[in-house]
Amino acid sequence: MTGATRLVRACLRQPVDRTPVWFLRQAGRYMAEYQAVRKRHSLLEICKQPALAAEVTITAAEKLGVDAAIIFADLLLPLESMGLDFEFQAGEGPVIHTPVRTPEAVARLRTDRAEDLSYVAEAIQRVAAHFRDRLGMIGFCGAPFTLASYMVEGGGSRNYIHTKTLMYRQPDAWLALLEKLAAVLREFARQQVEAGADVIQIFDSWAGALSVEDYREFVLPVTKTLVREVQSFGVPVIYFGVDTASLLPAMRETGADVLGLDWRVSLGKAWRELDYACAVQGNLDPITLFAEPELIRRRVRGILDQAAGRPGHIFNLGHGIVPETPVENVQAVVKFVREYGGEERR
Ligand code: CP3
């Protein structure tokens, strides 16, 4: 079985020869090869030059021996095409210079320039040509809520006060904002699928900030439509969030093929509570990668034991690899998954 087949079949809950494995942020600052490229280019330069983005993507996937490559890009790229400038400030993360906080600001956002994002599709084409079927090719985009939260807050946030204020007090503007985002994200995902993405992951990284009621009322409907539209391009969708234990049943209602689980839930219990109605991805704590290999092995084994060989598990972390993570420990996880992830196949 090739990596691409293994990944796509697992997304669709079909039996595979062994559990597929890849990592959130597998290309990043913890890897010397990435740092070397980063010394010469800014993050946005790497994203926007398909040859560089492809190189970074391929190098990381090959070094780790994973089953899938996730295209090197960033969640925030669509903001620029909608008319919002942003930058990455060292140590502070992304900063959006003019946050979107009024109906007028929402009305000004453009949705007719998704073509500007074609550099991501071009990078995917290069990676797909390199790996062919050997590895699965994962494209991605942000989810409407998480991208809206960056637009409204102007960056990362702790309490999402501006975001929730707009959501509660200007529900029409909020809906218009999510719909505009979804329109751009759909086209962005379409470009990526046409370029060779086998799977699209939709990152709703900060959905965990929402109550179940707010998620259902203000976020689920638009997200569900986006998931369905991306699936209509012919690929499975992985829907990912962090701190989502209480949201999982509502997130499942998006109809996503796979839900990302973080380490705060037990994979076995969460999957059972989802009635095994979707596949699951996860859920090692990324900070476990700082432990001794023996403990890492036990944790990997524990997660695979919980999945119990049931079709539809993709091994991953519960969130992205952080800087300073020892690369050899990430490689060790791949080895352990290969060792144990082929047992008990049904
Ligand atoms: O290998 C991969 O996973 C693909 C690359 C990737 C990046 N960003 C590159 C990147 C992916 C999948 C993302 C998604 C992304 N971007 C998310 C969702 C994932 C998640 O963590 O939940 C979010 C929230 C963003 C926005 C963003 N970009 C943040 C908050 C930051 C961190 C700022 C910092 O300085 O730590 C970034 C920067 C970023 N994007 C880096 C990488 C490798 C690290 C910074 C760098 O190289 O300068």
Short mmCIF file of C-alpha atoms and ligand atoms in Angstrom, two decimals:
data_model
loop_
_atom_site.label_atom_id
_atom_site.label_comp_id
_atom_site.label_asym_id
_atom_site.label_seq_id
_atom_site.Cartn_x
_atom_site.Cartn_y
_atom_site.Cartn_z
CA MET A 1 0.00 0.00 0.00
CA THR A 2 1.36 3.47 -0.84
CA GLY A 3 1.29 6.36 1.63
CA ALA A 4 -1.42 8.08 -0.42
CA THR A 5 -3.64 4.98 -0.42
CA ARG A 6 -3.03 4.38 3.28
CA LEU A 7 -3.96 7.97 4.16
CA VAL A 8 -7.04 8.25 1.97
CA ARG A 9 -8.36 4.81 2.95
CA ALA A 10 -7.93 5.63 6.64
CA CYS A 11 -9.82 8.91 6.13
CA LEU A 12 -12.66 6.87 4.63
CA ARG A 13 -12.54 4.26 7.43
CA GLN A 14 -11.42 1.53 5.05
CA PRO A 15 -8.93 -1.12 6.27
CA VAL A 16 -5.22 -0.39 5.75
CA ASP A 17 -2.04 -2.46 6.16
CA ARG A 18 -0.83 -0.21 9.00
CA THR A 19 -1.82 3.04 10.68
CA PRO A 20 -0.76 6.04 8.60
CA VAL A 21 1.31 8.66 10.41
CA TRP A 22 2.19 12.31 9.80
CA PHE A 23 2.68 15.35 12.05
CA LEU A 24 1.11 18.76 12.44
CA ARG A 25 3.85 21.34 11.69
CA GLN A 26 6.17 18.61 10.49
CA ALA A 27 8.12 21.27 8.59
CA GLY A 28 9.08 23.90 11.12
CA ARG A 29 11.66 25.52 13.28
CA TYR A 30 12.58 22.34 15.18
CA MET A 31 14.22 21.07 11.98
CA ALA A 32 17.71 22.31 11.05
CA GLU A 33 16.96 22.07 7.32
CA TYR A 34 13.99 24.42 7.77
CA GLN A 35 16.01 26.84 9.87
CA ALA A 36 18.64 26.98 7.12
CA VAL A 37 16.03 28.02 4.54
CA ARG A 38 14.44 30.39 7.04
CA LYS A 39 17.77 32.16 7.55
CA ARG A 40 17.67 33.30 3.95
CA HIS A 41 13.90 33.84 3.52
CA SER A 42 10.96 35.12 5.52
CA LEU A 43 8.06 32.81 6.28
CA LEU A 44 5.92 34.55 3.65
CA GLU A 45 8.68 34.32 1.04
CA ILE A 46 8.84 30.56 1.55
CA CYS A 47 5.06 30.30 1.28
CA LYS A 48 4.91 32.38 -1.90
CA GLN A 49 7.76 30.79 -3.82
CA PRO A 50 6.49 27.39 -4.94
CA ALA A 51 10.00 25.99 -5.39
CA LEU A 52 10.90 26.89 -1.79
CA ALA A 53 7.59 25.78 -0.30
CA ALA A 54 7.88 22.47 -2.15
CA GLU A 55 11.48 21.98 -1.03
CA VAL A 56 10.62 22.58 2.62
CA THR A 57 7.60 20.25 2.40
CA ILE A 58 9.53 17.44 0.71
CA THR A 59 12.60 17.67 2.94
CA ALA A 60 10.57 17.35 6.14
CA ALA A 61 8.43 14.46 4.89
CA GLU A 62 11.48 12.53 3.65
CA LYS A 63 13.51 13.12 6.77
CA LEU A 64 10.69 11.80 8.98
CA GLY A 65 9.58 8.92 6.79
CA VAL A 66 5.90 9.80 7.22
CA ASP A 67 2.98 8.65 5.08
CA ALA A 68 1.85 12.13 4.09
CA ALA A 69 3.23 15.55 3.23
CA ILE A 70 1.31 18.66 4.28
CA ILE A 71 1.96 21.56 1.97
CA PHE A 72 4.07 24.28 3.52
CA ALA A 73 1.85 27.37 3.70
CA ASP A 74 0.12 29.37 6.41
CA LEU A 75 -3.43 29.65 7.63
CA LEU A 76 -3.47 33.42 7.17
CA LEU A 77 -2.54 33.64 3.47
CA PRO A 78 -6.18 34.12 2.32
CA LEU A 79 -6.46 37.28 4.44
CA GLU A 80 -4.18 39.12 2.06
CA SER A 81 -6.29 38.23 -0.96
CA MET A 82 -9.32 39.57 0.92
CA GLY A 83 -7.62 42.93 1.40
CA LEU A 84 -6.06 42.61 4.85
CA ASP A 85 -2.33 43.07 5.32
CA PHE A 86 -0.55 41.15 8.03
CA GLU A 87 2.94 40.30 9.11
CA PHE A 88 4.66 37.82 11.37
CA GLN A 89 6.46 39.68 14.13
CA ALA A 90 9.24 37.75 15.81
CA GLY A 91 8.06 36.34 19.11
CA GLU A 92 4.56 37.80 18.76
CA GLY A 93 3.03 35.73 16.03
CA PRO A 94 0.83 37.18 13.33
CA VAL A 95 -0.34 40.81 13.45
CA ILE A 96 -3.18 42.07 11.24
CA HIS A 97 -2.82 45.83 10.95
CA THR A 98 -6.47 46.87 10.52
CA PRO A 99 -8.72 44.41 12.36
CA VAL A 100 -12.24 43.83 11.04
CA ARG A 101 -14.70 44.93 13.73
CA THR A 102 -17.63 46.64 12.00
CA PRO A 103 -20.22 45.76 9.35
CA GLU A 104 -18.52 48.31 7.05
CA ALA A 105 -15.17 46.58 7.44
CA VAL A 106 -16.81 43.24 6.64
CA ALA A 107 -18.46 44.77 3.57
CA ARG A 108 -15.08 45.96 2.28
CA LEU A 109 -13.54 42.46 2.31
CA ARG A 110 -12.99 41.09 -1.20
CA THR A 111 -13.88 37.58 -2.25
CA ASP A 112 -12.98 37.81 -5.94
CA ARG A 113 -9.25 37.32 -5.73
CA ALA A 114 -8.78 33.72 -4.60
CA GLU A 115 -6.70 33.33 -7.78
CA ASP A 116 -3.96 35.31 -6.01
CA LEU A 117 -3.41 32.25 -3.83
CA SER A 118 -2.47 30.00 -6.75
CA TYR A 119 1.15 29.86 -5.56
CA VAL A 120 0.01 27.28 -2.97
CA ALA A 121 -1.51 25.09 -5.68
CA GLU A 122 1.69 25.45 -7.69
CA ALA A 123 3.72 24.23 -4.72
CA ILE A 124 1.34 21.28 -4.31
CA GLN A 125 1.83 20.39 -7.97
CA ARG A 126 5.57 20.23 -7.44
CA VAL A 127 5.33 18.09 -4.31
CA ALA A 128 2.78 15.77 -5.90
CA ALA A 129 5.04 15.37 -8.96
CA HIS A 130 7.93 14.49 -6.65
CA PHE A 131 6.18 11.91 -4.48
CA ARG A 132 3.51 10.65 -6.91
CA ASP A 133 1.57 8.07 -4.86
CA ARG A 134 4.41 7.31 -2.50
CA LEU A 135 3.07 9.83 0.02
CA GLY A 136 -0.35 11.31 0.59
CA MET A 137 -0.58 14.99 -0.30
CA ILE A 138 -2.43 17.10 2.25
CA GLY A 139 -3.66 20.58 1.33
CA PHE A 140 -5.18 22.82 3.96
CA CYS A 141 -7.03 25.97 4.81
CA GLY A 142 -8.32 27.65 7.93
CA ALA A 143 -11.89 27.23 9.07
CA PRO A 144 -14.14 30.30 8.89
CA PHE A 145 -14.27 30.79 12.68
CA THR A 146 -10.53 30.55 13.30
CA LEU A 147 -9.68 32.87 10.41
CA ALA A 148 -12.42 35.30 11.46
CA SER A 149 -10.93 35.34 14.96
CA TYR A 150 -7.55 36.47 13.54
CA MET A 151 -9.27 39.09 11.37
CA VAL A 152 -11.32 40.52 14.23
CA GLU A 153 -8.74 40.32 17.02
CA GLY A 154 -5.87 41.45 14.81
CA GLY A 155 -3.77 38.49 15.95
CA GLY A 156 -3.83 35.66 18.46
CA SER A 157 -6.10 36.06 21.46
CA ARG A 158 -6.77 34.74 24.91
CA ASN A 159 -10.44 35.60 25.46
CA TYR A 160 -11.69 36.42 21.94
CA ILE A 161 -13.55 39.45 23.27
CA HIS A 162 -13.72 41.36 19.97
CA THR A 163 -14.63 38.22 18.04
CA LYS A 164 -17.44 37.23 20.37
CA THR A 165 -18.66 40.82 20.66
CA LEU A 166 -19.12 40.99 16.88
CA MET A 167 -20.72 37.54 16.90
CA TYR A 168 -23.23 38.42 19.64
CA ARG A 169 -23.97 42.06 18.82
CA GLN A 170 -23.76 42.12 15.04
CA PRO A 171 -24.88 38.63 14.05
CA ASP A 172 -25.61 39.71 10.47
CA ALA A 173 -22.13 41.12 10.00
CA TRP A 174 -20.69 38.00 11.67
CA LEU A 175 -22.56 35.73 9.28
CA ALA A 176 -21.50 37.87 6.32
CA LEU A 177 -17.88 37.62 7.49
CA LEU A 178 -17.97 33.83 7.79
CA GLU A 179 -19.71 33.50 4.43
CA LYS A 180 -17.15 35.68 2.70
CA LEU A 181 -14.35 33.65 4.25
CA ALA A 182 -16.03 30.38 3.25
CA ALA A 183 -16.37 31.58 -0.36
CA VAL A 184 -12.64 32.28 -0.59
CA LEU A 185 -11.65 29.11 1.29
CA ARG A 186 -13.76 26.96 -1.00
CA GLU A 187 -11.96 28.32 -4.08
CA PHE A 188 -8.60 27.99 -2.35
CA ALA A 189 -9.35 24.36 -1.52
CA ARG A 190 -10.55 23.73 -5.07
CA GLN A 191 -7.24 24.99 -6.46
CA GLN A 192 -5.35 22.70 -4.10
CA VAL A 193 -7.39 19.63 -5.05
CA GLU A 194 -6.98 20.37 -8.75
CA ALA A 195 -3.23 20.64 -8.17
CA GLY A 196 -3.07 17.16 -6.60
CA ALA A 197 -4.07 17.33 -2.93
CA ASP A 198 -5.46 13.94 -1.87
CA VAL A 199 -7.01 15.27 1.34
CA ILE A 200 -7.89 18.74 2.66
CA GLN A 201 -7.42 19.54 6.34
CA ILE A 202 -9.53 22.41 7.66
CA PHE A 203 -7.90 24.00 10.73
CA ASP A 204 -10.37 25.31 13.29
CA SER A 205 -7.55 25.62 15.78
CA TRP A 206 -9.33 28.00 18.14
CA ALA A 207 -12.89 26.57 18.00
CA GLY A 208 -12.26 25.26 21.52
CA ALA A 209 -12.79 28.82 22.77
CA LEU A 210 -16.51 28.48 22.02
CA SER A 211 -19.34 27.03 24.08
CA VAL A 212 -21.30 24.28 22.40
CA GLU A 213 -24.28 26.63 22.07
CA ASP A 214 -22.27 29.38 20.41
CA TYR A 215 -20.51 26.89 18.14
CA ARG A 216 -23.83 25.47 17.00
CA GLU A 217 -25.52 28.82 16.51
CA PHE A 218 -22.72 30.96 15.06
CA VAL A 219 -20.18 28.62 13.48
CA LEU A 220 -21.49 25.15 12.61
CA PRO A 221 -23.83 26.06 9.70
CA VAL A 222 -21.23 27.87 7.57
CA THR A 223 -18.54 25.33 8.45
CA LYS A 224 -20.79 22.44 7.50
CA THR A 225 -21.45 24.00 4.09
CA LEU A 226 -17.72 24.51 3.52
CA VAL A 227 -16.92 20.90 4.48
CA ARG A 228 -19.57 19.60 2.08
CA GLU A 229 -18.32 21.80 -0.74
CA VAL A 230 -14.73 20.68 -0.28
CA GLN A 231 -15.86 17.04 -0.23
CA SER A 232 -17.71 17.68 -3.49
CA PHE A 233 -14.30 18.28 -5.12
CA GLY A 234 -13.66 14.58 -4.54
CA VAL A 235 -11.42 14.47 -1.45
CA PRO A 236 -11.90 13.56 2.21
CA VAL A 237 -11.83 16.39 4.75
CA ILE A 238 -9.99 16.34 8.08
CA TYR A 239 -11.51 18.87 10.50
CA PHE A 240 -9.09 19.84 13.23
CA GLY A 241 -9.44 21.81 16.47
CA VAL A 242 -7.79 22.02 19.87
CA ASP A 243 -9.47 21.78 23.27
CA THR A 244 -12.61 20.51 21.60
CA ALA A 245 -13.67 17.65 23.92
CA SER A 246 -17.16 19.07 24.48
CA LEU A 247 -17.54 20.22 20.87
CA LEU A 248 -16.77 16.90 19.19
CA PRO A 249 -20.39 15.77 18.66
CA ALA A 250 -21.24 19.14 17.09
CA MET A 251 -18.05 19.11 15.00
CA ARG A 252 -19.02 15.69 13.71
CA GLU A 253 -22.21 17.26 12.35
CA THR A 254 -20.10 19.14 9.81
CA GLY A 255 -19.91 15.78 8.04
CA ALA A 256 -16.10 15.88 7.98
CA ASP A 257 -14.58 12.48 7.21
CA VAL A 258 -12.00 12.80 9.99
CA LEU A 259 -11.92 14.75 13.26
CA GLY A 260 -8.63 15.79 14.83
CA LEU A 261 -8.41 14.95 18.54
CA ASP A 262 -6.07 16.56 21.02
CA TRP A 263 -4.39 14.82 23.95
CA ARG A 264 -6.86 16.06 26.55
CA VAL A 265 -9.32 13.39 25.47
CA SER A 266 -8.72 9.66 25.46
CA LEU A 267 -8.83 8.58 21.84
CA GLY A 268 -10.73 5.39 22.59
CA LYS A 269 -13.41 7.09 24.63
CA ALA A 270 -13.81 10.06 22.28
CA TRP A 271 -14.10 7.79 19.24
CA ARG A 272 -16.67 5.60 20.96
CA GLU A 273 -18.69 8.66 21.92
CA LEU A 274 -18.63 9.70 18.28
CA ASP A 275 -20.22 6.28 17.57
CA TYR A 276 -17.25 5.59 15.26
CA ALA A 277 -19.23 7.64 12.72
CA CYS A 278 -16.09 9.36 11.42
CA ALA A 279 -12.38 8.63 11.34
CA VAL A 280 -10.10 10.20 13.97
CA GLN A 281 -6.64 11.72 13.83
CA GLY A 282 -4.33 12.14 16.79
CA ASN A 283 -3.61 12.45 19.56
CA LEU A 284 -0.14 12.44 21.13
CA ASP A 285 0.73 15.49 23.25
CA PRO A 286 3.44 17.26 21.19
CA ILE A 287 5.37 17.90 24.41
CA THR A 288 5.68 14.13 24.93
CA LEU A 289 8.34 14.42 22.22
CA PHE A 290 10.64 15.90 24.89
CA ALA A 291 10.52 12.66 26.94
CA GLU A 292 12.83 9.64 26.83
CA PRO A 293 12.16 7.29 23.90
CA GLU A 294 10.88 4.58 26.26
CA LEU A 295 8.06 6.79 27.56
CA ILE A 296 7.29 8.02 24.04
CA ARG A 297 7.03 4.39 22.94
CA ARG A 298 4.54 3.65 25.71
CA ARG A 299 2.40 6.65 24.84
CA VAL A 300 2.38 5.76 21.14
CA ARG A 301 1.48 2.19 22.00
CA GLY A 302 -1.28 3.44 24.31
CA ILE A 303 -2.88 5.47 21.53
CA LEU A 304 -2.65 2.60 19.04
CA ASP A 305 -4.14 0.25 21.66
CA GLN A 306 -7.08 2.60 22.07
CA ALA A 307 -7.63 2.70 18.32
CA ALA A 308 -7.43 -1.12 18.49
CA GLY A 309 -6.85 -1.56 14.77
CA ARG A 310 -10.29 -0.24 13.94
CA PRO A 311 -10.28 1.21 10.41
CA GLY A 312 -10.14 5.02 10.43
CA HIS A 313 -7.26 6.04 12.68
CA ILE A 314 -4.53 8.39 11.47
CA PHE A 315 -1.67 8.77 13.93
CA ASN A 316 -0.67 12.37 14.64
CA LEU A 317 -0.05 14.79 17.45
CA GLY A 318 -2.87 16.66 19.14
CA HIS A 319 -1.29 19.93 17.98
CA GLY A 320 1.81 21.11 16.14
CA ILE A 321 5.44 20.22 16.80
CA VAL A 322 7.03 23.06 18.79
CA PRO A 323 10.51 24.57 18.28
CA GLU A 324 13.32 22.77 20.19
CA THR A 325 11.65 19.36 19.73
CA PRO A 326 14.36 16.71 19.16
CA VAL A 327 13.97 15.51 15.57
CA GLU A 328 15.14 12.00 16.48
CA ASN A 329 12.15 11.65 18.81
CA VAL A 330 9.76 12.52 15.99
CA GLN A 331 11.51 9.90 13.85
CA ALA A 332 11.19 7.44 16.74
CA VAL A 333 7.41 7.94 16.78
CA VAL A 334 7.27 7.00 13.09
CA LYS A 335 9.25 3.86 13.88
CA PHE A 336 6.99 2.91 16.81
CA VAL A 337 3.84 3.47 14.74
CA ARG A 338 5.27 1.25 12.01
CA GLU A 339 6.10 -1.42 14.61
CA TYR A 340 2.79 -1.45 16.43
CA GLY A 341 0.40 0.11 13.95
CA GLY A 342 0.24 -3.00 11.80
CA GLU A 343 -1.09 -5.26 14.54
CA GLU A 344 -4.70 -6.32 14.97
CA ARG A 345 -5.74 -5.21 11.50
CA ARG A 346 -9.28 -6.12 10.65
O1 CP3 B 1 4.35 21.49 8.32
C1 CP3 B 1 3.24 22.04 8.43
O2 CP3 B 1 2.43 21.75 9.34
C2 CP3 B 1 2.80 23.04 7.38
C3 CP3 B 1 3.01 24.39 7.67
C4 CP3 B 1 2.05 25.24 8.48
C5 CP3 B 1 2.44 26.52 8.93
N1 CP3 B 1 1.36 27.11 9.50
C6 CP3 B 1 3.78 27.13 8.76
C7 CP3 B 1 4.23 28.00 9.83
C8 CP3 B 1 0.72 25.04 8.85
C9 CP3 B 1 -0.17 23.84 8.67
C10 CP3 B 1 0.29 26.25 9.50
C11 CP3 B 1 -1.08 26.48 9.97
C12 CP3 B 1 -1.33 27.58 10.91
N2 CP3 B 1 -0.84 28.85 10.86
C13 CP3 B 1 -2.22 27.48 11.98
C14 CP3 B 1 -3.06 26.30 12.30
C15 CP3 B 1 -2.28 25.24 12.95
C16 CP3 B 1 -2.32 25.29 14.41
O3 CP3 B 1 -1.25 25.44 15.01
O4 CP3 B 1 -3.40 25.09 14.98
C17 CP3 B 1 -2.23 28.72 12.64
C18 CP3 B 1 -3.00 29.07 13.88
C19 CP3 B 1 -1.36 29.58 11.91
C20 CP3 B 1 -1.06 31.02 12.18
C21 CP3 B 1 0.34 31.12 12.62
N3 CP3 B 1 1.43 31.01 11.77
C22 CP3 B 1 0.82 31.23 13.95
C23 CP3 B 1 -0.03 31.37 15.18
C24 CP3 B 1 2.22 31.18 13.87
C25 CP3 B 1 3.19 31.17 15.02
C26 CP3 B 1 3.97 32.39 15.21
C27 CP3 B 1 5.31 32.03 15.85
O5 CP3 B 1 6.20 32.83 15.67
O6 CP3 B 1 5.41 30.97 16.49
C28 CP3 B 1 2.58 31.06 12.50
C29 CP3 B 1 3.93 30.97 11.96
C30 CP3 B 1 4.32 29.72 11.26
N4 CP3 B 1 3.59 29.13 10.26
C31 CP3 B 1 5.50 28.95 11.46
C32 CP3 B 1 5.45 27.87 10.55
C33 CP3 B 1 6.48 26.81 10.36
C34 CP3 B 1 6.62 29.21 12.44
C35 CP3 B 1 7.25 30.50 12.28
C36 CP3 B 1 8.43 30.74 11.37
O7 CP3 B 1 8.97 29.91 10.61
O8 CP3 B 1 8.83 31.89 11.46
#
